[in-house]
CSV table of C-alpha atoms and ligand atoms in Angstrom, one decimal:
chain,number,residue,atom,x,y,z
A,849,MET,CA,-22.8,-9.2,7.1
A,850,ARG,CA,-21.4,-6.6,9.6
A,851,LEU,CA,-17.9,-7.6,10.4
A,852,VAL,CA,-15.0,-6.2,12.4
A,853,LEU,CA,-11.4,-7.2,11.5
A,854,LEU,CA,-9.0,-6.7,14.5
A,855,GLY,CA,-5.3,-7.2,14.6
A,856,PRO,CA,-2.0,-5.3,14.9
A,857,PRO,CA,-0.8,-3.0,12.2
A,858,GLY,CA,0.5,-5.0,9.3
A,859,ALA,CA,-1.6,-8.1,10.2
A,860,GLY,CA,-3.1,-7.9,6.7
A,861,LYS,CA,-6.5,-6.6,7.8
A,862,GLY,CA,-6.7,-4.1,4.9
A,863,THR,CA,-5.8,-6.7,2.2
A,864,GLN,CA,-8.3,-9.2,3.7
A,865,ALA,CA,-11.1,-6.7,4.2
A,866,ARG,CA,-10.8,-5.4,0.6
A,867,ALA,CA,-10.8,-9.0,-0.8
A,868,LEU,CA,-13.7,-10.2,1.3
A,869,GLY,CA,-15.7,-7.0,0.7
A,870,ALA,CA,-15.3,-7.4,-3.1
A,871,LEU,CA,-16.4,-11.1,-2.7
A,872,TRP,CA,-19.5,-10.2,-0.8
A,873,HIS,CA,-20.3,-6.8,-2.4
A,874,ILE,CA,-20.0,-4.9,0.8
A,875,PRO,CA,-17.6,-2.0,1.4
A,876,GLN,CA,-14.4,-2.2,3.4
A,877,ILE,CA,-14.4,0.8,5.8
A,878,ALA,CA,-10.9,1.5,6.9
A,879,SER,CA,-10.5,4.3,9.5
A,880,GLY,CA,-6.9,4.8,8.4
A,881,ASP,CA,-7.9,5.3,4.8
A,882,LEU,CA,-10.7,7.8,5.9
A,883,LEU,CA,-8.2,9.7,8.0
A,884,ARG,CA,-5.5,9.7,5.3
A,885,ALA,CA,-8.1,11.1,2.8
A,886,ALA,CA,-9.0,13.9,5.3
A,887,VAL,CA,-5.3,14.7,5.7
A,888,TYR,CA,-4.8,14.7,1.9
A,889,GLU,CA,-7.8,17.0,1.4
A,890,GLY,CA,-6.4,19.3,4.1
A,891,THR,CA,-9.7,19.5,6.1
A,892,GLU,CA,-9.5,20.8,9.6
A,893,LEU,CA,-10.2,17.3,10.9
A,894,GLY,CA,-7.3,16.0,8.7
A,895,ARG,CA,-4.9,18.6,10.0
A,896,GLU,CA,-5.7,17.8,13.6
A,897,ALA,CA,-5.5,14.0,13.0
A,898,ARG,CA,-2.2,14.2,11.2
A,899,THR,CA,0.0,15.1,14.2
A,900,PHE,CA,-1.2,11.9,16.0
A,901,MET,CA,-0.9,9.7,12.9
A,902,ASP,CA,2.7,10.7,12.1
A,903,ARG,CA,3.6,9.8,15.7
A,904,GLY,CA,1.9,6.4,15.5
A,905,GLN,CA,-0.6,7.4,18.2
A,906,LEU,CA,-4.3,7.1,18.2
A,907,VAL,CA,-6.3,10.0,16.8
A,908,PRO,CA,-8.8,11.2,19.4
A,909,ASP,CA,-12.1,9.3,19.3
A,910,GLU,CA,-14.2,12.3,18.5
A,911,LEU,CA,-12.5,12.8,15.1
A,912,VAL,CA,-12.5,9.1,14.2
A,913,LEU,CA,-16.1,8.6,15.2
A,914,LYS,CA,-17.2,11.5,13.1
A,915,LEU,CA,-15.6,10.0,10.0
A,916,ILE,CA,-17.1,6.5,10.7
A,917,ALA,CA,-20.6,7.8,11.5
A,918,GLU,CA,-20.6,9.8,8.2
A,919,ARG,CA,-19.3,6.8,6.2
A,920,LEU,CA,-22.0,4.5,7.6
A,921,THR,CA,-24.7,6.8,6.1
A,922,HIS,CA,-23.5,6.0,2.6
A,923,ARG,CA,-25.8,3.9,0.5
A,924,ASP,CA,-23.3,1.1,-0.1
A,925,ALA,CA,-22.9,0.5,3.7
A,926,GLN,CA,-26.6,-0.2,4.3
A,927,ALA,CA,-26.5,-3.9,3.5
A,928,GLY,CA,-23.3,-4.6,5.4
A,929,PHE,CA,-19.7,-3.7,5.8
A,930,ILE,CA,-16.2,-4.8,7.0
A,931,LEU,CA,-14.6,-2.4,9.5
A,932,ASP,CA,-10.9,-2.4,9.3
A,933,GLY,CA,-8.8,-0.4,11.9
A,934,PHE,CA,-11.9,0.6,13.8
A,935,PRO,CA,-12.7,0.1,16.6
A,936,ARG,CA,-9.3,0.3,18.1
A,937,SER,CA,-10.1,0.7,21.8
A,938,VAL,CA,-12.9,-0.4,24.1
A,939,SER,CA,-14.3,3.1,24.2
A,940,GLN,CA,-14.5,3.1,20.4
A,941,ALA,CA,-16.2,-0.3,20.5
A,942,GLU,CA,-18.8,1.0,22.9
A,943,ALA,CA,-19.4,4.1,20.7
A,944,LEU,CA,-19.7,1.9,17.7
A,945,ALA,CA,-22.3,-0.4,19.4
A,946,GLU,CA,-24.3,2.7,20.3
A,947,MET,CA,-24.0,4.3,16.9
A,948,ILE,CA,-25.2,1.2,15.0
A,949,GLY,CA,-27.7,0.2,17.6
A,950,ARG,CA,-29.6,3.4,16.8
A,951,LYS,CA,-29.9,2.0,13.3
A,952,ARG,CA,-31.0,-1.4,14.8
A,953,TRP,CA,-27.9,-3.0,13.5
A,954,ALA,CA,-25.4,-5.1,15.4
A,955,ILE,CA,-21.9,-6.5,14.7
A,956,ASP,CA,-22.2,-10.2,13.6
A,957,LYS,CA,-18.6,-11.2,14.1
A,958,VAL,CA,-15.2,-9.9,15.1
A,959,VAL,CA,-12.3,-11.7,13.5
A,960,ALA,CA,-8.8,-11.1,15.1
A,961,VAL,CA,-6.0,-11.7,12.7
A,962,ILE,CA,-3.0,-12.9,14.8
A,963,VAL,CA,0.6,-12.2,13.6
A,964,PRO,CA,3.8,-12.2,15.7
A,965,ASP,CA,5.6,-8.9,16.2
A,966,GLN,CA,8.9,-9.8,14.4
A,967,GLU,CA,6.9,-10.6,11.3
A,968,ILE,CA,5.0,-7.3,11.5
A,969,VAL,CA,8.0,-5.0,11.6
A,970,GLN,CA,9.4,-6.9,8.5
A,971,ARG,CA,6.1,-6.7,6.7
A,972,ILE,CA,5.4,-3.0,7.4
A,973,SER,CA,8.9,-1.7,6.6
A,974,GLY,CA,8.7,-3.2,3.2
A,975,ARG,CA,5.1,-2.1,2.6
A,976,ARG,CA,4.2,0.1,-0.3
A,977,THR,CA,0.7,1.7,-0.8
A,978,CYS,CA,-0.9,2.9,-3.9
A,979,LYS,CA,-1.7,6.7,-4.0
A,980,GLY,CA,-4.6,6.0,-6.3
A,981,CYS,CA,-6.5,3.0,-4.9
A,982,ASN,CA,-4.8,2.2,-1.6
A,983,ALA,CA,-3.8,-1.3,-2.8
A,984,MET,CA,-0.9,-2.7,-0.8
A,985,TYR,CA,2.3,-4.4,-1.9
A,986,HIS,CA,5.5,-5.6,-0.3
A,987,VAL,CA,8.9,-5.0,-1.9
A,988,LYS,CA,9.9,-8.6,-1.2
A,989,PHE,CA,6.9,-10.7,-0.5
A,990,GLU,CA,4.3,-9.2,-2.9
A,991,PRO,CA,6.1,-6.9,-5.3
A,992,PRO,CA,4.2,-5.1,-8.1
A,993,LYS,CA,4.9,-6.2,-11.7
A,994,ILE,CA,6.6,-2.8,-12.3
A,995,ALA,CA,8.5,-1.3,-9.4
A,996,GLY,CA,6.7,1.7,-7.9
A,997,VAL,CA,3.6,1.2,-10.1
A,998,CYS,CA,0.2,-0.3,-8.9
A,999,ASP,CA,-0.8,-3.4,-10.9
A,1000,LYS,CA,-4.5,-2.6,-10.4
A,1001,CYS,CA,-4.8,1.1,-11.3
A,1002,GLY,CA,-1.4,2.2,-12.5
A,1003,GLY,CA,-1.1,4.6,-9.6
A,1004,GLU,CA,2.1,5.6,-7.9
A,1005,LEU,CA,3.3,3.5,-4.9
A,1006,TYR,CA,4.7,5.2,-1.9
A,1007,GLN,CA,5.8,4.4,1.6
A,1008,ARG,CA,3.4,5.8,4.2
A,1009,ALA,CA,5.1,8.3,6.6
A,1010,ASP,CA,4.2,6.1,9.6
A,1011,ASP,CA,5.6,2.9,8.0
A,1012,VAL,CA,9.1,3.6,9.1
A,1013,GLU,CA,10.5,1.2,11.8
A,1014,ALA,CA,10.4,3.6,14.9
A,1015,THR,CA,6.8,4.5,14.2
A,1016,VAL,CA,5.8,0.9,13.6
A,1017,ARG,CA,7.2,0.0,17.1
A,1018,GLU,CA,5.1,2.9,18.6
A,1019,ARG,CA,2.0,1.6,16.7
A,1020,LEU,CA,2.7,-1.9,18.2
A,1021,ASN,CA,2.9,-0.4,21.7
A,1022,VAL,CA,-0.4,1.5,21.1
A,1023,TYR,CA,-1.9,-1.8,19.9
A,1024,GLU,CA,-0.9,-3.6,23.0
A,1025,THR,CA,-2.2,-0.9,25.3
A,1026,ASN,CA,-5.4,0.2,23.6
A,1027,THR,CA,-6.5,-2.4,21.1
A,1028,ARG,CA,-5.5,-5.8,22.7
A,1029,PRO,CA,-8.1,-5.3,25.5
A,1030,LEU,CA,-10.7,-5.3,22.8
A,1031,LEU,CA,-10.1,-9.0,22.2
A,1032,ASP,CA,-11.4,-9.8,25.7
A,1033,HIS,CA,-14.2,-7.3,25.3
A,1034,TYR,CA,-15.5,-9.1,22.2
A,1035,ARG,CA,-14.7,-12.5,23.6
A,1036,ARG,CA,-17.0,-11.7,26.5
A,1037,LEU,CA,-19.7,-10.7,24.1
A,1038,GLY,CA,-19.3,-14.1,22.3
A,1039,LEU,CA,-18.4,-12.4,19.0
A,1040,LEU,CA,-14.7,-13.1,18.7
A,1041,ALA,CA,-12.9,-15.6,16.4
A,1042,GLU,CA,-9.1,-15.7,16.2
A,1043,VAL,CA,-7.4,-16.5,13.0
A,1044,ASP,CA,-3.7,-17.2,12.2
A,1045,GLY,CA,-2.6,-14.4,10.0
A,1046,VAL,CA,0.7,-16.0,8.9
A,1047,GLY,CA,0.7,-17.5,5.4
A,1048,ARG,CA,-0.4,-16.6,1.9
A,1049,THR,CA,-3.2,-14.0,1.5
A,1050,GLU,CA,-5.6,-16.6,0.1
A,1051,GLU,CA,-4.9,-19.1,2.9
A,1052,VAL,CA,-5.7,-16.4,5.5
A,1053,ALA,CA,-8.9,-15.4,3.6
A,1054,LYS,CA,-10.0,-19.1,3.8
A,1055,ARG,CA,-9.4,-19.1,7.5
A,1056,ILE,CA,-11.5,-16.0,7.9
A,1057,ILE,CA,-14.3,-17.5,5.8
A,1058,GLY,CA,-14.0,-20.6,8.0
A,1059,ALA,CA,-14.4,-18.5,11.1
A,1060,LEU,CA,-17.7,-17.1,9.7
A,1061,GLU,CA,-19.4,-20.4,9.4
A,1062,GLY,CA,-23.1,-20.1,10.0
A,1063,LEU,CA,-23.1,-16.5,9.0
A,1064,LEU,CA,-22.5,-17.2,5.3
A,1065,PRO,CA,-24.3,-19.4,2.8
A,1066,ALA,CA,-22.6,-22.9,2.6
A,1067,SER,CA,-20.1,-22.0,-0.1
A,1068,GLY,CA,-19.0,-18.8,1.6
A,1069,THR,CA,-18.7,-17.2,-1.8
A,1070,ALA,CA,-22.3,-16.0,-2.3
A,1071,SER,CA,-22.6,-12.4,-3.4
A,1072,LYS,CA,-24.8,-11.2,-0.6
A,1073,PRO,CA,-24.4,-13.1,2.7
B,1742,ADP,P1,-2.3,0.3,10.7
B,1742,ADP,O1,-3.5,-0.6,11.0
B,1742,ADP,O2,-1.4,-0.4,9.7
B,1742,ADP,O3,-1.7,0.9,11.8
B,1742,ADP,P2,-4.1,2.3,9.8
B,1742,ADP,O4,-4.2,2.8,8.4
B,1742,ADP,O5,-5.3,1.5,10.3
B,1742,ADP,O6,-2.8,1.5,9.8
B,1742,ADP,O7,-3.9,3.5,10.8
B,1742,ADP,C1,-2.9,4.5,10.6
B,1742,ADP,C2,-3.0,5.5,11.7
B,1742,ADP,O8,-4.2,6.2,11.7
B,1742,ADP,C3,-2.9,5.0,13.1
B,1742,ADP,O9,-1.6,4.8,13.6
B,1742,ADP,C4,-3.7,6.1,13.9
B,1742,ADP,O10,-2.8,7.2,14.1
B,1742,ADP,C5,-4.7,6.5,13.0
B,1742,ADP,N1,-6.0,5.6,13.2
B,1742,ADP,C6,-6.5,4.8,12.3
B,1742,ADP,N2,-7.7,4.2,12.8
B,1742,ADP,C7,-7.8,4.8,14.0
B,1742,ADP,C8,-8.8,4.6,15.0
B,1742,ADP,N3,-9.8,3.8,14.9
B,1742,ADP,N4,-8.7,5.4,16.2
B,1742,ADP,C9,-7.6,6.3,16.3
B,1742,ADP,N5,-6.7,6.4,15.4
B,1742,ADP,C10,-6.8,5.7,14.3
């Protein structure tokens, strides 16, 4: 299964990609996580990317493509993957098709997770991320058992620098301008499924699995689709 999850920031792509990846034993590959790791490590690429990320703007393709191409060479990605946050523009989608085409791979399906803007701002401004394992929580809707501490790994929870309201609005603008046209792009290719992203995490996961009918074994829960 080679899947792309599309959707505005805060649509729940990361949560879904991680859960489904664990279910199917394939990695979630999140461009935002790869970029934040580069920023944290202080690499030259990370330093360059950071100025764009803090402003809520897209990091130049060249940098993102480099990280994705490298990640796709890892052993765990050979049997499939779930891309989350990438591609984010038509140019990135074209670069992706070319990159994986060279490996004789193709994207099986693109699932767009649809969530209205008002809900997004509310979700993201309450979002907290684990420094250790990147798990996500919401101070109101999905609080950790102990405030500030990750249930899964005990790591410290923090608010991402770009999760403040003004930057969230800029990220939504960037989504409208650069990423929304991707829906049409993938619709034309016959790969797109749209899923309602409002509701409990498990309900949304079920809708995504429903949209993948035909690509998964009947139960949708097999370990290697
Ligand atoms: P979200 O989807 O909630 O906006 P991400 O973690 O996916 O969060 O992205 C955070 C930031 O990282 C983006 O605002 C952007 O600056 C940068 N980024 C992530 N993925 C890409 C990408 N594919 N292309 C360009 N920039 C990206």
